[in-house]
């Protein structure tokens, strides 16, 4: 596993550098918004990666509820944390983009509100995992994750279901949607690099979670041995 | 906030969050390895 992971990390760093260069210097400048539109190349891939992480969290949680194995619980914890990190990027870069374009930092429209709710759901998931004590924490967290994931498709569909301040979908949004091919090319490079960053962070966080559980088990064993003496 | 300033701010914020999170993971790794070593020494 290690022999694959290190080259994958190196590849991810290279991809991220390449895609950032493409986004800042190669992609054509959008006519209406100008330079600020380049935030798109970080904002949308971050949202995509958060969605991927929450999907992994959903699958791992379902698997945990079914099999009750430590590995799927560790994967659920890892993917939720990385997903929250990417969702935070979305919630910060969005308003930074909105201010010069819309003239406001924030508005309570469907896309923005459902994204904030999504962030709050997964922050509460992490808080539950961190501060809940007792044997049922993992089960409660998995159940919360399964119900929490319902918000992901709602976020995705919100700009299709409602007329919002947030722009309509650029891809797959009907007749008048679409990107300039040069922009699409850069966008896909960024989508790929952010997905790879998400995978790298999830793997690191998963390993950390497994180690933490190992240490916790060793502490319990040491305490029991100490008590038995 | 003008367009170019917003663009720089968004990219910088993204990198700060990514690198900050990676740094926190590595710090937690170091702490847990120290804890493991302590346990090995005691046990």
Tab-separated table of C-alpha atoms in Angstrom:
chain	number	residue	atom	x	y	z
A	1	UNK	CA	0.000	0.000	0.000
A	2	UNK	CA	2.818	2.369	0.967
A	3	UNK	CA	4.570	1.726	-2.355
A	4	UNK	CA	1.498	3.093	-4.181
A	5	UNK	CA	0.664	5.910	-1.769
A	6	UNK	CA	3.924	7.890	-1.936
A	7	UNK	CA	3.959	8.076	-5.780
A	8	UNK	CA	0.264	9.007	-5.631
A	9	UNK	CA	1.054	11.897	-3.248
A	10	UNK	CA	3.841	13.105	-5.565
A	11	UNK	CA	1.480	12.869	-8.542
A	12	UNK	CA	-1.194	14.816	-6.618
A	13	UNK	CA	1.229	17.641	-5.737
A	14	UNK	CA	2.278	17.850	-9.397
A	15	UNK	CA	-1.333	17.831	-10.561
A	16	UNK	CA	-2.293	20.556	-8.092
A	17	UNK	CA	0.591	22.783	-9.211
A	18	UNK	CA	-0.258	22.200	-12.888
A	19	UNK	CA	-3.993	22.790	-12.487
A	20	UNK	CA	-3.434	25.952	-10.415
A	21	UNK	CA	-1.097	27.299	-13.107
A	22	UNK	CA	-3.728	26.473	-15.746
A	23	UNK	CA	-6.470	28.177	-13.712
A	24	UNK	CA	-4.505	31.374	-13.087
A	25	UNK	CA	-2.549	31.835	-16.313
A	26	UNK	CA	-3.916	29.646	-19.122
A	27	UNK	CA	-7.730	29.667	-18.801
A	28	UNK	CA	-9.358	32.476	-20.807
A	29	UNK	CA	-10.694	35.469	-18.864
A	30	UNK	CA	-14.466	35.402	-18.566
A	31	UNK	CA	-16.076	38.400	-20.336
A	32	UNK	CA	-18.678	39.488	-17.754
A	33	UNK	CA	-16.953	38.856	-14.431
A	34	UNK	CA	-13.325	39.202	-15.464
A	35	UNK	CA	-10.441	37.792	-13.408
A	36	UNK	CA	-12.553	36.978	-10.349
A	37	UNK	CA	-14.293	34.181	-12.297
A	38	UNK	CA	-11.079	32.145	-11.889
A	39	UNK	CA	-12.284	31.390	-8.325
A	40	UNK	CA	-14.568	28.917	-10.139
A	41	UNK	CA	-11.577	26.568	-10.662
A	42	UNK	CA	-11.136	26.166	-6.896
A	43	UNK	CA	-14.712	26.720	-5.690
A	44	UNK	CA	-16.503	24.066	-7.766
A	45	UNK	CA	-13.852	21.295	-7.445
A	46	UNK	CA	-13.886	21.872	-3.661
A	47	UNK	CA	-17.668	21.395	-3.644
A	48	UNK	CA	-17.319	18.261	-5.794
A	49	UNK	CA	-14.649	16.800	-3.482
A	50	UNK	CA	-16.754	17.560	-0.403
A	51	UNK	CA	-19.624	15.682	-2.094
A	52	UNK	CA	-17.346	12.713	-2.861
A	53	UNK	CA	-16.146	12.640	0.773
A	54	UNK	CA	-19.708	12.742	2.111
A	55	UNK	CA	-20.664	9.932	-0.282
A	56	UNK	CA	-17.743	7.838	1.038
A	57	UNK	CA	-18.914	8.692	4.559
A	58	UNK	CA	-22.429	7.515	3.677
A	59	UNK	CA	-21.191	4.195	2.224
A	60	UNK	CA	-18.815	3.578	5.144
A	61	UNK	CA	-21.592	4.359	7.645
A	62	UNK	CA	-24.015	1.955	5.972
A	63	UNK	CA	-21.265	-0.675	5.963
A	64	UNK	CA	-20.559	-0.025	9.646
A	65	UNK	CA	-24.239	-0.397	10.581
A	66	UNK	CA	-24.287	-3.671	8.661
A	67	UNK	CA	-20.929	-5.265	9.580
A	68	UNK	CA	-19.841	-3.271	12.686
A	69	UNK	CA	-16.167	-3.339	11.706
A	70	UNK	CA	-13.617	-0.768	12.890
A	71	UNK	CA	-12.222	-0.102	9.411
A	72	UNK	CA	-15.509	1.221	7.987
A	73	UNK	CA	-16.028	3.381	11.100
A	74	UNK	CA	-12.517	4.806	10.693
A	75	UNK	CA	-13.200	5.518	7.009
A	76	UNK	CA	-16.469	7.243	7.941
A	77	UNK	CA	-14.682	9.466	10.480
A	78	UNK	CA	-11.884	10.272	7.999
A	79	UNK	CA	-14.154	11.115	5.078
A	80	UNK	CA	-16.458	13.312	7.185
A	81	UNK	CA	-13.557	15.403	8.479
A	82	UNK	CA	-11.994	15.858	5.029
A	83	UNK	CA	-15.452	16.633	3.598
A	84	UNK	CA	-16.029	19.334	6.215
A	85	UNK	CA	-12.639	20.838	5.343
A	86	UNK	CA	-13.558	21.075	1.634
A	87	UNK	CA	-17.050	22.341	2.453
A	88	UNK	CA	-15.401	25.092	4.544
A	89	UNK	CA	-13.362	26.090	1.468
A	90	UNK	CA	-16.615	26.290	-0.528
A	91	UNK	CA	-18.338	28.420	2.118
A	92	UNK	CA	-15.420	30.863	2.260
A	93	UNK	CA	-14.497	31.124	-1.442
A	94	UNK	CA	-18.199	31.503	-2.369
A	95	UNK	CA	-18.750	34.775	-0.473
A	96	UNK	CA	-15.330	36.082	-1.613
A	97	UNK	CA	-16.511	35.515	-5.197
A	98	UNK	CA	-20.008	36.866	-4.495
A	99	UNK	CA	-18.915	40.220	-3.060
A	100	UNK	CA	-17.457	41.745	-6.265
A	101	UNK	CA	-20.003	40.020	-8.552
A	102	UNK	CA	-23.312	40.255	-6.648
A	103	UNK	CA	-22.365	43.155	-4.371
A	104	UNK	CA	-23.144	41.085	-1.264
A	105	UNK	CA	-21.238	38.514	0.771
A	106	UNK	CA	-24.168	36.235	1.503
A	107	UNK	CA	-27.840	35.711	0.777
A	108	UNK	CA	-30.224	33.102	2.134
A	109	UNK	CA	-30.975	31.476	-1.200
A	110	UNK	CA	-31.528	27.733	-1.680
A	111	UNK	CA	-27.998	26.724	-2.766
A	112	UNK	CA	-26.166	28.749	-0.131
A	113	UNK	CA	-28.522	27.816	2.697
A	114	UNK	CA	-28.549	24.076	1.920
A	115	UNK	CA	-24.735	24.108	1.693
A	116	UNK	CA	-24.498	25.802	5.091
A	117	UNK	CA	-26.946	23.231	6.509
A	118	UNK	CA	-24.793	20.451	5.000
A	119	UNK	CA	-21.705	21.879	6.702
A	120	UNK	CA	-23.568	22.120	10.026
A	121	UNK	CA	-24.786	18.497	9.733
A	122	UNK	CA	-21.257	17.150	9.274
A	123	UNK	CA	-19.773	19.466	11.926
A	124	UNK	CA	-22.393	18.090	14.334
A	125	UNK	CA	-21.365	14.582	13.214
A	126	UNK	CA	-17.739	15.364	14.150
A	127	UNK	CA	-18.804	16.952	17.450
A	128	UNK	CA	-20.857	13.855	18.261
A	129	UNK	CA	-17.882	11.603	17.561
A	130	UNK	CA	-15.540	13.806	19.580
A	131	UNK	CA	-17.593	14.417	22.717
A	132	UNK	CA	-20.037	11.512	23.009
A	133	UNK	CA	-18.927	8.842	25.443
A	134	UNK	CA	-20.290	5.351	25.724
A	135	UNK	CA	-20.445	2.294	23.530
A	136	UNK	CA	-23.072	3.576	21.090
A	137	UNK	CA	-21.142	6.577	19.703
A	138	UNK	CA	-20.174	4.884	16.432
A	139	UNK	CA	-23.711	3.614	15.831
A	140	UNK	CA	-25.238	7.038	16.554
A	141	UNK	CA	-22.682	8.710	14.284
A	142	UNK	CA	-23.361	6.239	11.481
A	143	UNK	CA	-27.111	6.797	11.772
A	144	UNK	CA	-26.617	10.576	11.708
A	145	UNK	CA	-24.384	10.205	8.632
A	146	UNK	CA	-26.997	8.159	6.750
A	147	UNK	CA	-29.717	10.761	7.413
A	148	UNK	CA	-27.311	13.672	6.923
A	149	UNK	CA	-26.389	12.511	3.442
A	150	UNK	CA	-29.952	13.285	2.312
A	151	UNK	CA	-28.871	16.944	2.128
A	152	UNK	CA	-26.179	16.236	-0.512
A	153	UNK	CA	-28.588	15.638	-3.432
A	154	UNK	CA	-30.723	18.537	-2.151
A	155	UNK	CA	-27.680	20.844	-2.408
A	156	UNK	CA	-26.972	19.531	-5.915
A	157	UNK	CA	-30.567	19.935	-7.100
A	158	UNK	CA	-31.286	23.234	-5.322
A	159	UNK	CA	-30.277	25.366	-8.325
A	160	UNK	CA	-32.436	23.208	-10.580
A	161	UNK	CA	-35.500	23.174	-8.311
A	162	UNK	CA	-35.433	26.820	-7.257
A	163	UNK	CA	-34.771	30.128	-8.978
A	164	UNK	CA	-31.827	31.345	-6.935
A	165	UNK	CA	-29.260	34.127	-6.668
A	166	UNK	CA	-26.625	31.447	-7.228
A	167	UNK	CA	-26.017	30.850	-10.965
A	168	UNK	CA	-27.815	28.026	-12.745
A	169	UNK	CA	-25.799	24.863	-13.429
A	170	UNK	CA	-22.948	25.456	-15.854
A	171	UNK	CA	-22.828	21.817	-16.900
A	172	UNK	CA	-25.863	19.656	-17.516
A	173	UNK	CA	-28.127	22.631	-16.951
A	174	UNK	CA	-30.064	22.681	-20.200
A	175	UNK	CA	-29.815	24.427	-23.566
A	176	UNK	CA	-28.083	27.670	-22.611
A	177	UNK	CA	-25.622	26.141	-20.182
A	178	UNK	CA	-22.060	25.088	-20.939
A	179	UNK	CA	-18.461	26.195	-20.696
A	180	UNK	CA	-15.979	27.392	-23.270
A	181	UNK	CA	-13.892	24.287	-24.232
A	182	UNK	CA	-10.680	25.996	-23.016
A	183	UNK	CA	-12.323	26.643	-19.632
A	184	UNK	CA	-13.736	23.118	-19.510
A	185	UNK	CA	-10.248	21.665	-20.049
A	186	UNK	CA	-8.819	23.666	-17.115
A	187	UNK	CA	-11.841	22.878	-14.994
A	188	UNK	CA	-11.393	19.116	-15.441
A	189	UNK	CA	-7.714	19.315	-14.460
A	190	UNK	CA	-8.707	21.107	-11.269
A	191	UNK	CA	-11.515	18.647	-10.622
A	192	UNK	CA	-9.029	15.784	-10.940
A	193	UNK	CA	-6.373	17.392	-8.739
A	194	UNK	CA	-8.849	18.305	-5.965
A	195	UNK	CA	-10.269	14.770	-6.040
A	196	UNK	CA	-6.725	13.391	-5.652
A	197	UNK	CA	-6.051	15.789	-2.747
A	198	UNK	CA	-9.263	14.541	-1.128
A	199	UNK	CA	-8.160	10.917	-1.536
A	200	UNK	CA	-4.681	11.637	-0.098
A	201	UNK	CA	-6.146	13.441	2.926
A	202	UNK	CA	-8.708	10.687	3.512
A	203	UNK	CA	-6.006	8.001	3.441
A	204	UNK	CA	-3.818	9.957	5.921
A	205	UNK	CA	-6.782	10.651	8.206
A	206	UNK	CA	-7.911	6.999	8.001
A	207	UNK	CA	-4.471	5.788	9.086
A	208	UNK	CA	-4.482	8.282	11.948
A	209	UNK	CA	-7.907	7.079	13.091
A	210	UNK	CA	-6.764	3.433	13.054
A	211	UNK	CA	-3.641	4.338	15.063
A	212	UNK	CA	-5.704	6.335	17.584
A	213	UNK	CA	-8.000	3.358	18.103
A	214	UNK	CA	-4.999	1.069	18.539
A	215	UNK	CA	-3.509	3.375	21.191
A	216	UNK	CA	-6.864	3.688	22.957
A	217	UNK	CA	-7.174	-0.117	23.063
A	218	UNK	CA	-3.617	-0.361	24.429
A	219	UNK	CA	-4.492	2.196	27.164
A	220	UNK	CA	-7.558	0.156	28.144
A	221	UNK	CA	-5.484	-3.060	28.248
A	222	UNK	CA	-2.798	-1.343	30.359
A	223	UNK	CA	-5.444	0.001	32.769
A	224	UNK	CA	-7.071	-3.425	33.118
A	225	UNK	CA	-3.706	-5.070	33.743
A	226	UNK	CA	-2.868	-2.371	36.306
A	227	UNK	CA	-6.242	-2.911	38.043
A	228	UNK	CA	-5.801	-6.683	38.125
A	229	UNK	CA	-2.469	-6.451	39.966
B	1	UNK	CA	-13.269	44.170	-2.684
B	2	UNK	CA	-12.129	44.280	-6.321
B	3	UNK	CA	-11.964	41.233	-8.607
B	4	UNK	CA	-8.182	40.634	-8.549
B	5	UNK	CA	-8.058	41.082	-4.746
B	6	UNK	CA	-10.938	38.624	-4.327
B	7	UNK	CA	-9.209	36.138	-6.631
B	8	UNK	CA	-5.966	36.282	-4.618
B	9	UNK	CA	-7.886	36.087	-1.331
B	10	UNK	CA	-9.854	32.994	-2.448
B	11	UNK	CA	-6.748	31.128	-3.613
B	12	UNK	CA	-4.744	32.054	-0.512
B	13	UNK	CA	-7.593	31.050	1.825
B	14	UNK	CA	-7.912	27.677	0.052
B	15	UNK	CA	-4.191	26.962	0.394
B	16	UNK	CA	-4.117	28.087	4.039
B	17	UNK	CA	-7.030	25.758	4.885
B	18	UNK	CA	-5.519	22.799	2.960
B	19	UNK	CA	-2.013	23.202	4.373
B	20	UNK	CA	-3.339	24.008	7.864
B	21	UNK	CA	-5.390	20.825	7.861
B	22	UNK	CA	-2.475	18.756	6.541
B	23	UNK	CA	-0.229	20.278	9.247
B	24	UNK	CA	-2.755	19.431	11.958
B	25	UNK	CA	-2.936	15.811	10.699
B	26	UNK	CA	0.852	15.463	10.771
B	27	UNK	CA	0.977	16.955	14.277
B	28	UNK	CA	-1.651	14.461	15.471
B	29	UNK	CA	0.404	11.658	13.867
B	30	UNK	CA	3.517	12.751	15.750
B	31	UNK	CA	1.616	12.906	19.045
B	32	UNK	CA	0.084	9.450	18.601
B	33	UNK	CA	3.464	7.939	17.678
B	34	UNK	CA	4.982	9.437	20.836
B	35	UNK	CA	2.111	7.972	22.837
B	36	UNK	CA	2.694	4.561	21.231
B	37	UNK	CA	6.377	4.705	22.075
B	38	UNK	CA	5.518	5.604	25.687
B	39	UNK	CA	3.170	2.637	25.906
B	40	UNK	CA	5.836	0.306	24.481
B	41	UNK	CA	8.394	1.582	26.994
B	42	UNK	CA	5.984	1.095	29.926
B	43	UNK	CA	4.605	-2.222	28.721
